[in-house]
Amino acid sequence: MSDVAIVGIGIHPFGRHESSGMEQGAFAARAALADANVQWSDVQYAFGGSAAAGNADTMVSMLGLTGLPFINVANGCATGGSALISAYNAIKAGAADVVMAIGFDKHPRGAFDPDPAAFGLEKWYGDSGLMLTTQFFGMKIQRYMHQYGITTSTLAKVSVKNFENGSKNDNAWRRKTMSEDEVLNAPMLSNPLTQYMFCSPGEGGVALILARADLAKNYTSKPVYLKSAVLRSRPFGSFEVFNSWLSPDRGDSPSVAAAKGAFEMAGVSPGDISLAQVQDTESGAEVMHMSETGLCADGEQERMIQMGETSIGGRLPINTDGGCIANGEPIGASGLRQVYESVLQLQGRAGVRQVENATTAFTHVYGAPGISACTVLTT
Amino acid sequence: MSEQVLVAEGVFTWPSDEPQLIGSHFPESGVTVFPRAAACPKTASRVAEDVLLPRRGTLWSWTIQGFPPKNPPYVGTESAKDFKPYGVGYVLLGDQVIVESRLTLNDPADLQIGMEMEMVVLPFAIDAQGREVLTYAFAPVASADSDQNQSTNGEAS
């Protein structure tokens, strides 16, 4: 089976825009094609999706009716990651040599307002005011802080770091730095999490061109190799969004299995990672996902974050483009944004936020109703 | 007094002086879930029996809902100006199951993981038809015991 390389990347700036989500996706697609120096007609397969901005495959009317197979992917917060895994597998299977993975979105302002029935829940769950993702994140980090001694100062420092990284990213939505006090004194949305600890639903698009590794040099002088891409759903006993009950017999998050699978498939250990992008739906999520993915032990985050180890220039820079906190959350695009940033860093093209000597990157997304997708990328 | 309506039938016993949540117990796996379900999420067994859950337990985790949820799915109709933050938590009932619930308290200073809680039924919102909607919630045991002396919010501190 052929190895897989990423040979072109494209992004539409995240934030709020006049254009439709689909147009933002097409913009990213054209940028990725240009980056790989290929034509749309050279792309043999495409996988893409959005949660709220329409069927990705209708984009062919903007890019050209070449007749290529284009499969829509819908997998919640792992939509982008799932498109990437599908593209990866298409190349591995020998179905195509050049494949596009694309994700884009455009959400209304304010918190998500999901339909209970779409998550297998009874109507009363939403009626009674329990159907909010923000509550889940508040309760998960509350419990984690109680168990492992994480402080609110550390939660705030995650946001401060991600806003700082976002201020160095022209494609980020939030580019203003913020102090720890400003984060802590912002309105409390879901205790212990304040407004500036949460990401907001937003807009944006990302496209990636993947190719057989042995052909990669035809497209770019600096291919980045996608060593693994692994998706997992939740095991029994995990703690997820929209659970009316939990088992006292506690189990792991799906992030644990997805990360373990991704490291094993890549033949890389967490200690080999130069930088990581982990799902920071809010600052507590970044803290917990660090340990769930094996990047540190439970409780170790307190010292790491207080010491600045996860900042650019630290031992293990995390969310170097500002993460969801600075970029917002266009669901279909977030997972691919993480890969976009990783490729940029591994190619040495990240400008003022460049991590020195970056050779190996890790990405992680997590979402409802308990899914996680992880990748390992190398130079 | 305005008309009252239950948020749903079959979620808890009502009317009752000592209401209880209704779950499903799967004898093959020993798993208990809430609310009732047809299949065990661990083994897929479809042999289930209804079970009335313990009324008392301990607070496993909590948060405060600090902004008005969107309607729908929320049934409440109060304006943003009239919205009062409400507590939400997970309560460990015996060693059977951890249930998610509204809490009667909404002050972080009154909430600690491990505190003893008891189930109550109370109105939490006015729906679009002007009716009071009743649901289950958990209150601190001390507050629930002295309910006659407290406001319905039971926010003793």
Coordinates of C-alpha atoms in Angstrom, one line a residue:
Chain A
M1 CA 0.0 0.0 0.0
S2 CA 1.2 3.4 -0.9
D3 CA 2.1 6.0 1.8
V4 CA 0.2 9.2 1.8
A5 CA 1.5 12.8 1.5
I6 CA -0.2 16.2 1.8
V7 CA 0.9 18.2 -1.2
G8 CA -1.3 21.3 -1.1
I9 CA -3.2 23.3 1.5
G10 CA -5.8 26.1 1.2
I11 CA -7.8 28.1 3.7
H12 CA -10.5 30.7 3.7
P13 CA -10.0 33.0 6.7
F14 CA -12.1 32.1 9.8
G15 CA -14.5 34.5 11.4
R16 CA -17.7 36.2 10.1
H17 CA -18.1 36.9 6.3
E18 CA -20.7 38.0 3.8
S19 CA -20.0 35.0 1.5
S20 CA -21.8 31.6 1.9
G21 CA -20.1 28.7 3.6
M22 CA -20.0 26.9 0.2
E23 CA -18.2 29.9 -1.4
Q24 CA -15.6 29.9 1.5
G25 CA -15.1 26.2 0.8
A26 CA -14.6 26.8 -2.9
F27 CA -12.1 29.6 -2.1
A28 CA -10.1 27.1 0.1
A29 CA -10.3 24.5 -2.6
R30 CA -8.8 26.9 -5.3
A31 CA -6.1 27.9 -2.8
A32 CA -5.2 24.2 -2.2
L33 CA -5.1 23.5 -5.9
A34 CA -2.8 26.4 -6.5
D35 CA -0.5 25.4 -3.6
A36 CA -0.1 21.9 -5.1
N37 CA 0.2 23.4 -8.6
V38 CA -2.6 21.1 -9.9
Q39 CA -5.8 21.7 -11.7
W40 CA -9.2 20.6 -10.4
S41 CA -9.3 18.2 -13.3
D42 CA -6.3 16.5 -11.9
V43 CA -8.2 15.6 -8.7
Q44 CA -9.5 12.0 -9.0
Y45 CA -11.6 11.8 -5.8
A46 CA -13.0 14.3 -3.3
F47 CA -14.5 13.9 0.2
G48 CA -16.0 16.9 2.0
G49 CA -18.6 18.1 4.3
S50 CA -20.2 20.9 6.4
A51 CA -22.6 20.7 9.3
A52 CA -24.7 23.7 8.5
A53 CA -23.6 25.1 5.1
G54 CA -24.9 22.6 2.6
N55 CA -23.8 19.5 0.7
A56 CA -20.1 19.8 -0.2
D57 CA -20.5 18.0 -3.5
T58 CA -22.6 20.8 -5.0
M59 CA -19.3 22.7 -5.0
V60 CA -18.4 21.1 -8.3
S61 CA -20.6 23.7 -10.0
M62 CA -18.1 26.3 -8.7
L63 CA -14.9 24.3 -9.4
G64 CA -15.8 22.6 -12.6
L65 CA -18.0 19.7 -13.7
T66 CA -15.2 17.2 -14.2
G67 CA -17.3 14.2 -13.3
L68 CA -15.1 13.2 -10.4
P69 CA -16.5 11.0 -7.5
F70 CA -17.3 13.5 -4.7
I71 CA -18.6 11.9 -1.4
N72 CA -20.3 14.0 1.2
V73 CA -19.2 13.4 4.8
A74 CA -21.3 14.2 7.8
N75 CA -19.8 13.4 11.1
G76 CA -20.4 16.3 13.5
C77 CA -17.2 17.8 14.9
A78 CA -15.2 15.1 13.2
T79 CA -16.6 15.9 9.7
G80 CA -13.2 17.3 8.5
G81 CA -11.3 14.5 10.2
S82 CA -13.6 12.0 8.6
A83 CA -13.2 13.5 5.1
L84 CA -9.4 13.3 5.7
I85 CA -9.5 9.7 6.7
S86 CA -11.7 8.9 3.7
A87 CA -9.2 10.6 1.4
Y88 CA -6.3 8.8 3.1
N89 CA -8.0 5.4 2.7
A90 CA -8.8 6.1 -0.9
I91 CA -5.1 6.5 -1.7
K92 CA -4.1 3.6 0.6
A93 CA -6.6 1.4 -1.3
G94 CA -5.2 2.4 -4.7
A95 CA -8.5 4.0 -5.8
A96 CA -6.8 7.3 -6.6
D97 CA -3.5 9.1 -6.7
V98 CA -4.6 12.7 -6.0
V99 CA -7.5 13.3 -3.7
M100 CA -9.1 16.4 -2.1
A101 CA -10.4 16.6 1.5
I102 CA -12.5 19.7 2.2
G103 CA -14.5 21.1 5.1
F104 CA -16.3 24.4 5.5
D105 CA -19.1 25.9 7.6
K106 CA -21.2 28.9 8.5
H107 CA -23.2 28.8 11.7
P108 CA -25.7 31.3 13.2
R109 CA -24.5 33.4 16.1
G110 CA -24.7 32.2 19.6
A111 CA -24.5 28.8 21.2
F112 CA -25.5 25.7 19.2
D113 CA -29.2 24.7 19.5
P114 CA -29.3 21.1 18.6
D115 CA -32.4 18.9 18.2
P116 CA -32.6 16.3 20.9
A117 CA -34.1 13.7 18.5
A118 CA -31.0 14.0 16.3
F119 CA -29.0 12.7 19.2
G120 CA -31.3 9.9 20.2
L121 CA -32.7 11.9 23.2
E122 CA -36.2 12.4 24.3
K123 CA -37.8 15.8 23.9
W124 CA -37.9 16.6 27.7
Y125 CA -34.1 16.7 27.8
G126 CA -34.1 19.8 25.6
D127 CA -37.3 21.2 27.1
S128 CA -35.7 21.2 30.6
G129 CA -32.6 23.2 29.6
L130 CA -30.0 20.4 29.6
M131 CA -29.3 20.4 25.8
L132 CA -26.3 22.7 25.9
T133 CA -22.8 21.6 24.9
T134 CA -21.4 24.4 27.2
Q135 CA -22.9 22.6 30.3
F136 CA -21.0 19.4 29.4
F137 CA -17.7 21.2 29.1
G138 CA -18.3 23.0 32.4
M139 CA -19.1 19.8 34.2
K140 CA -16.3 17.7 32.7
I141 CA -13.6 20.2 33.6
Q142 CA -15.2 20.9 37.1
R143 CA -14.8 17.2 37.9
Y144 CA -11.3 17.1 36.4
M145 CA -10.2 20.1 38.4
H146 CA -11.5 18.4 41.5
Q147 CA -9.6 15.2 40.8
Y148 CA -6.3 16.6 39.5
G149 CA -5.9 20.0 41.0
I150 CA -6.2 22.2 37.9
T151 CA -6.7 25.8 38.8
T152 CA -8.9 28.5 37.1
S153 CA -5.7 30.5 36.5
T154 CA -4.5 27.6 34.3
L155 CA -7.8 27.6 32.4
A156 CA -7.4 31.3 31.8
K157 CA -3.7 30.9 30.7
V158 CA -4.9 28.5 27.9
S159 CA -7.1 31.2 26.5
V160 CA -4.4 33.8 26.9
K161 CA -2.0 31.6 25.0
N162 CA -4.5 30.8 22.2
F163 CA -5.4 34.5 21.7
E164 CA -1.7 35.3 21.6
N165 CA -1.2 32.7 18.9
G166 CA -4.2 33.9 17.1
S167 CA -2.8 37.5 17.1
K168 CA 0.0 36.1 15.0
N169 CA -2.3 34.4 12.5
D170 CA -3.8 36.5 9.6
N171 CA -6.5 33.8 9.1
A172 CA -7.7 33.8 12.7
W173 CA -11.0 35.3 13.8
R174 CA -9.9 36.7 17.1
R175 CA -6.5 38.5 16.7
K176 CA -6.5 40.6 19.9
T177 CA -4.4 39.5 22.8
M178 CA -6.1 39.2 26.2
S179 CA -4.8 39.2 29.8
E180 CA -5.4 36.5 32.3
D181 CA -7.6 39.0 34.3
E182 CA -9.7 39.9 31.3
V183 CA -10.4 36.2 30.7
L184 CA -11.2 35.5 34.3
N185 CA -13.4 38.5 34.7
A186 CA -15.4 37.9 31.5
P187 CA -19.1 36.9 32.0
M188 CA -19.4 33.3 33.5
L189 CA -21.2 31.2 30.9
S190 CA -21.0 27.8 32.5
N191 CA -19.0 27.6 35.8
P192 CA -15.9 27.5 35.9
L193 CA -15.8 28.6 32.2
T194 CA -16.1 32.3 31.2
Q195 CA -17.0 33.7 27.9
Y196 CA -13.4 34.1 26.8
M197 CA -12.6 30.5 27.7
F198 CA -15.1 29.3 25.1
C199 CA -14.8 29.2 21.3
S200 CA -17.8 30.6 19.3
P201 CA -19.5 29.0 16.4
G202 CA -18.2 30.7 13.3
E203 CA -17.3 30.4 9.6
G204 CA -14.4 29.3 7.4
G205 CA -13.1 26.6 5.0
V206 CA -10.1 24.4 4.6
A207 CA -9.0 22.1 1.7
L208 CA -6.1 19.7 1.5
I209 CA -4.7 17.9 -1.6
L210 CA -3.4 14.4 -0.8
A211 CA -1.3 12.3 -3.1
R212 CA 0.5 9.0 -3.2
A213 CA 3.8 9.6 -1.3
D214 CA 5.9 8.3 -4.2
L215 CA 4.4 11.0 -6.4
A216 CA 4.5 13.8 -3.9
K217 CA 7.7 15.5 -5.2
N218 CA 5.9 16.1 -8.5
Y219 CA 3.7 18.6 -6.6
T220 CA 5.8 20.1 -3.9
S221 CA 9.4 20.3 -2.8
K222 CA 8.3 19.9 0.8
P223 CA 5.7 17.1 1.1
V224 CA 4.3 16.4 4.6
Y225 CA 3.5 12.8 5.2
L226 CA 0.2 11.8 6.8
K227 CA 1.5 8.9 8.8
S228 CA -1.9 8.0 10.4
A229 CA -5.5 9.1 10.6
V230 CA -7.7 7.4 13.1
L231 CA -11.3 7.9 14.1
R232 CA -13.1 6.3 17.1
S233 CA -16.5 6.5 18.6
R234 CA -17.1 6.2 22.3
P235 CA -16.6 3.2 24.5
F236 CA -18.8 2.2 27.4
G237 CA -18.3 4.5 30.5
S238 CA -17.0 7.6 28.7
F239 CA -18.3 11.1 29.6
E240 CA -19.9 12.8 26.6
V241 CA -21.9 15.7 25.5
F242 CA -25.7 15.1 26.0
N243 CA -25.6 12.2 28.4
S244 CA -28.6 12.0 30.7
W245 CA -26.8 9.4 32.7
L246 CA -23.3 8.1 33.2
S247 CA -22.0 4.8 34.5
P248 CA -20.3 4.8 37.9
D249 CA -18.0 2.2 36.1
R250 CA -16.0 4.9 34.5
G251 CA -14.3 4.4 31.1
D252 CA -12.0 6.3 28.7
S253 CA -12.9 9.1 26.3
P254 CA -12.9 8.1 22.6
S255 CA -9.9 10.5 22.3
V256 CA -7.8 8.0 24.3
A257 CA -8.3 5.2 21.7
A258 CA -8.1 7.5 18.7
A259 CA -4.8 9.0 19.9
K260 CA -3.3 5.6 20.8
G261 CA -4.3 4.3 17.4
A262 CA -2.8 7.2 15.6
F263 CA 0.5 7.0 17.4
E264 CA 0.7 3.2 17.0
M265 CA -0.1 3.4 13.3
A266 CA 2.5 6.1 12.8
G267 CA 5.1 4.3 14.8
V268 CA 5.6 7.5 16.8
S269 CA 5.4 8.1 20.6
P270 CA 3.8 11.2 22.1
G271 CA 7.3 12.2 23.3
D272 CA 8.4 12.6 19.7
I273 CA 5.9 15.3 18.9
S274 CA 7.2 18.8 18.0
L275 CA 3.8 20.5 18.2
A276 CA 0.1 19.5 18.7
Q277 CA -3.3 20.9 17.8
V278 CA -5.9 19.5 20.2
Q279 CA -9.6 20.3 20.4
D280 CA -10.0 23.5 22.5
T281 CA -13.8 23.9 22.4
E282 CA -13.0 25.7 25.6
S283 CA -9.8 26.0 27.6
G284 CA -10.7 23.1 29.9
A285 CA -11.0 20.8 26.9
E286 CA -7.5 21.6 25.8
V287 CA -6.3 20.7 29.3
M288 CA -8.1 17.4 29.4
H289 CA -7.4 16.5 25.8
M290 CA -3.6 16.9 26.5
S291 CA -3.7 13.9 28.9
E292 CA -6.4 11.9 27.0
T293 CA -4.2 11.9 23.9
G294 CA -1.1 10.9 25.9
L295 CA 0.8 14.1 25.6
C296 CA 1.1 14.3 29.4
A297 CA -0.1 12.6 32.5
D298 CA -3.3 13.6 34.4
G299 CA -2.6 16.7 36.5
E300 CA 0.7 17.5 34.8
Q301 CA -1.0 20.2 32.7
E302 CA -1.1 22.6 35.7
R303 CA 2.7 22.8 35.8
M304 CA 3.2 22.7 32.0
I305 CA 0.7 25.5 31.3
Q306 CA 1.8 27.7 34.3
M307 CA 5.4 27.3 33.0
G308 CA 4.5 28.2 29.5
E309 CA 5.6 24.8 28.1
T310 CA 2.6 24.7 25.7
S311 CA 3.4 28.2 24.2
I312 CA 5.3 28.7 21.0
G313 CA 8.9 28.5 22.2
G314 CA 8.0 26.0 24.9
R315 CA 8.7 22.3 25.1
L316 CA 5.4 21.3 23.5
P317 CA 3.6 24.1 21.7
I318 CA -0.2 23.4 21.5
N319 CA -2.7 25.1 19.2
T320 CA -0.1 27.2 17.5
D321 CA -2.7 28.9 15.2
G322 CA -4.8 30.0 18.1
G323 CA -7.0 26.9 18.1
C324 CA -10.8 27.0 18.2
I325 CA -10.6 29.7 20.9
A326 CA -9.1 32.2 18.4
N327 CA -10.4 30.8 15.2
G328 CA -13.9 29.9 16.2
E329 CA -15.7 26.7 15.4
P330 CA -17.0 26.2 11.9
I331 CA -17.7 22.5 12.6
G332 CA -16.9 21.1 9.1
A333 CA -13.6 22.9 8.9
S334 CA -12.0 22.7 12.3
G335 CA -10.3 19.3 12.0
L336 CA -8.8 20.3 8.7
R337 CA -7.6 23.6 10.0
Q338 CA -5.5 21.7 12.5
V339 CA -3.9 19.7 9.7
Y340 CA -3.5 22.9 7.7
E341 CA -1.6 24.5 10.5
S342 CA 0.5 21.4 11.1
V343 CA 1.5 21.3 7.4
L344 CA 2.4 25.0 7.5
Q345 CA 4.6 24.4 10.6
L346 CA 6.3 21.3 9.2
Q347 CA 7.1 23.1 6.0
G348 CA 8.6 26.0 7.9
R349 CA 6.0 28.4 6.4
A350 CA 4.3 29.6 9.7
G351 CA 6.0 33.0 9.8
V352 CA 6.0 34.7 13.2
R353 CA 4.5 31.7 14.9
Q354 CA 6.9 29.2 13.4
V355 CA 8.0 26.4 15.8
E356 CA 11.7 25.8 15.4
N357 CA 12.9 22.4 14.1
A358 CA 9.4 21.0 13.8
T359 CA 9.5 17.5 12.4
T360 CA 6.4 15.7 13.8
A361 CA 2.9 17.1 14.5
F362 CA -0.2 15.6 16.1
T363 CA -3.8 16.7 15.6
H364 CA -6.9 15.8 17.6
V365 CA -10.6 16.7 17.2
Y366 CA -13.4 15.7 19.6
G367 CA -17.2 16.1 19.3
A368 CA -20.7 15.0 19.9
P369 CA -22.0 12.3 20.5
G370 CA -18.5 11.0 21.5
I371 CA -16.2 10.8 18.5
S372 CA -12.6 11.7 18.1
A373 CA -10.2 11.8 15.1
C374 CA -6.4 12.1 15.4
T375 CA -3.6 12.3 12.9
V376 CA 0.2 12.2 13.0
L377 CA 2.2 14.1 10.4
T378 CA 5.9 14.2 9.7
T379 CA 8.4 15.9 7.4
Chain B
M1 CA -52.3 29.6 40.3
S2 CA -51.5 28.8 36.7
E3 CA -52.0 25.4 35.2
Q4 CA -49.2 22.9 35.7
V5 CA -47.8 20.4 33.2
L6 CA -45.1 17.7 33.5
V7 CA -42.1 18.1 31.3
A8 CA -42.7 14.4 30.3
E9 CA -44.6 11.3 31.5
G10 CA -42.7 8.3 32.6
V11 CA -39.5 10.1 33.6
F12 CA -40.2 10.2 37.3
T13 CA -43.1 9.0 39.6
W14 CA -45.7 11.8 40.0
P15 CA -47.7 12.8 41.9
S16 CA -45.9 11.5 44.9
D17 CA -44.7 12.7 48.3
E18 CA -41.4 10.9 47.6
P19 CA -40.9 11.1 43.8
Q20 CA -38.3 8.9 42.2
L21 CA -36.6 8.8 38.8
I22 CA -37.6 5.8 36.6
G23 CA -34.7 4.0 34.9
S24 CA -34.0 0.7 33.2
H25 CA -31.9 -2.1 34.7
F26 CA -30.4 -4.8 32.6
P27 CA -29.9 -7.9 34.7
E28 CA -27.5 -9.5 32.3
S29 CA -24.9 -6.7 32.5
G30 CA -25.9 -5.1 35.8
V31 CA -26.1 -1.8 34.0
T32 CA -28.7 0.8 35.0
V33 CA -29.6 3.7 32.7
F34 CA -31.7 6.8 32.9
P35 CA -34.3 7.4 31.5
R36 CA -35.7 4.1 30.4
A37 CA -34.1 2.4 27.4
A38 CA -34.9 -0.7 25.3
A39 CA -31.3 -1.9 24.9
C40 CA -28.3 -2.1 27.2
P41 CA -25.5 0.2 25.8
K42 CA -22.9 -2.2 27.1
T43 CA -24.1 -5.6 25.9
A44 CA -27.1 -4.7 23.6
S45 CA -29.3 -7.0 25.8
R46 CA -32.9 -6.2 25.3
V47 CA -34.0 -7.8 28.6
A48 CA -34.8 -4.8 30.7
E49 CA -36.8 -4.1 33.8
D50 CA -38.0 -0.7 35.1
V51 CA -36.2 0.4 38.2
L52 CA -37.1 3.3 40.6
L53 CA -33.8 5.1 41.4
P54 CA -32.7 6.1 44.9
R55 CA -33.9 9.6 45.9
R56 CA -30.7 10.5 47.6
G57 CA -27.1 10.6 46.3
T58 CA -24.0 12.7 46.1
L59 CA -23.0 15.5 43.7
W60 CA -20.6 14.1 41.2
S61 CA -20.1 17.3 39.2
W62 CA -21.9 20.6 38.5
T63 CA -22.0 23.9 36.6
I64 CA -24.3 26.9 36.5
Q65 CA -26.1 27.7 33.2
G66 CA -25.3 31.4 33.0
F67 CA -27.1 32.5 29.8
P68 CA -30.7 31.8 28.6
P69 CA -30.8 28.6 26.4
K70 CA -32.3 29.0 23.0
N71 CA -36.1 28.1 22.7
P72 CA -36.3 25.6 21.1
P73 CA -35.1 23.2 22.3
Y74 CA -35.6 24.9 25.8
V75 CA -39.3 25.2 26.8
G76 CA -38.8 28.3 28.9
T77 CA -40.1 31.6 27.5
E78 CA -38.7 34.2 29.9
S79 CA -36.8 37.2 28.4
A80 CA -33.1 37.4 28.6
K81 CA -33.6 40.2 31.2
D82 CA -35.7 37.9 33.4
F83 CA -33.5 34.8 33.0
K84 CA -32.1 33.4 36.3
P85 CA -29.0 31.2 36.1
Y86 CA -29.7 27.6 37.1
G87 CA -27.5 24.8 38.4
V88 CA -27.0 21.6 36.5
G89 CA -25.2 18.6 37.8
Y90 CA -24.5 14.9 37.8
V91 CA -25.6 13.1 40.9
L92 CA -24.3 9.6 41.9
L93 CA -27.2 7.5 43.1
G94 CA -25.9 4.6 45.2
D95 CA -23.4 2.7 43.1
Q96 CA -26.1 2.2 40.3
V97 CA -26.0 5.2 38.0
I98 CA -25.0 8.9 37.8
V99 CA -27.9 11.0 36.6
E100 CA -27.9 14.5 35.0
S101 CA -30.3 17.0 36.6
R102 CA -31.1 20.6 37.2
L103 CA -30.1 21.7 40.7
T104 CA -32.2 23.9 43.0
L105 CA -29.1 25.9 43.8
N106 CA -27.4 28.4 41.5
D107 CA -24.7 29.9 43.7
P108 CA -21.2 28.3 43.1
A109 CA -20.4 29.0 46.8
D110 CA -23.1 26.5 47.8
L111 CA -22.0 23.6 45.6
Q112 CA -19.3 21.1 46.4
I113 CA -18.6 17.8 44.7
G114 CA -19.5 15.0 47.2
M115 CA -22.3 16.9 48.9
E116 CA -25.5 15.0 49.7
M117 CA -28.4 15.7 47.4
E118 CA -32.1 14.7 47.3
M119 CA -34.5 14.6 44.4
V120 CA -37.5 17.1 44.3
V121 CA -40.1 18.0 41.7
L122 CA -40.6 21.7 41.0
P123 CA -41.8 24.2 38.4
F124 CA -38.8 25.5 36.4
A125 CA -40.3 27.5 33.5
I126 CA -43.4 29.0 31.9
D127 CA -44.1 27.5 28.5
A128 CA -45.6 29.2 25.4
Q129 CA -49.1 28.4 26.6
G130 CA -48.5 30.1 30.0
R131 CA -48.4 26.9 31.9
E132 CA -45.9 26.1 34.7
V133 CA -43.7 23.2 33.6
L134 CA -42.6 20.7 36.3
T135 CA -39.4 18.6 36.2
Y136 CA -37.1 16.8 38.6
A137 CA -34.2 18.5 40.2
F138 CA -31.8 17.8 43.0
A139 CA -31.6 19.9 46.2
P140 CA -29.0 19.7 49.0
V141 CA -30.4 17.3 51.7
A142 CA -30.2 19.9 54.5
S143 CA -32.2 22.4 52.4
A144 CA -34.8 19.7 51.3
D145 CA -35.3 18.7 55.0
S146 CA -36.1 22.2 56.1
D147 CA -38.2 22.9 53.0
Q148 CA -41.1 24.4 55.0
N149 CA -38.8 27.2 56.3
Q150 CA -37.2 28.0 52.9
S151 CA -38.2 29.6 49.7
T152 CA -38.8 27.1 46.9
N153 CA -35.4 27.9 45.6
G154 CA -34.0 26.6 48.9
E155 CA -30.9 28.7 48.6
A156 CA -29.8 28.4 52.2
S157 CA -26.1 29.1 52.6

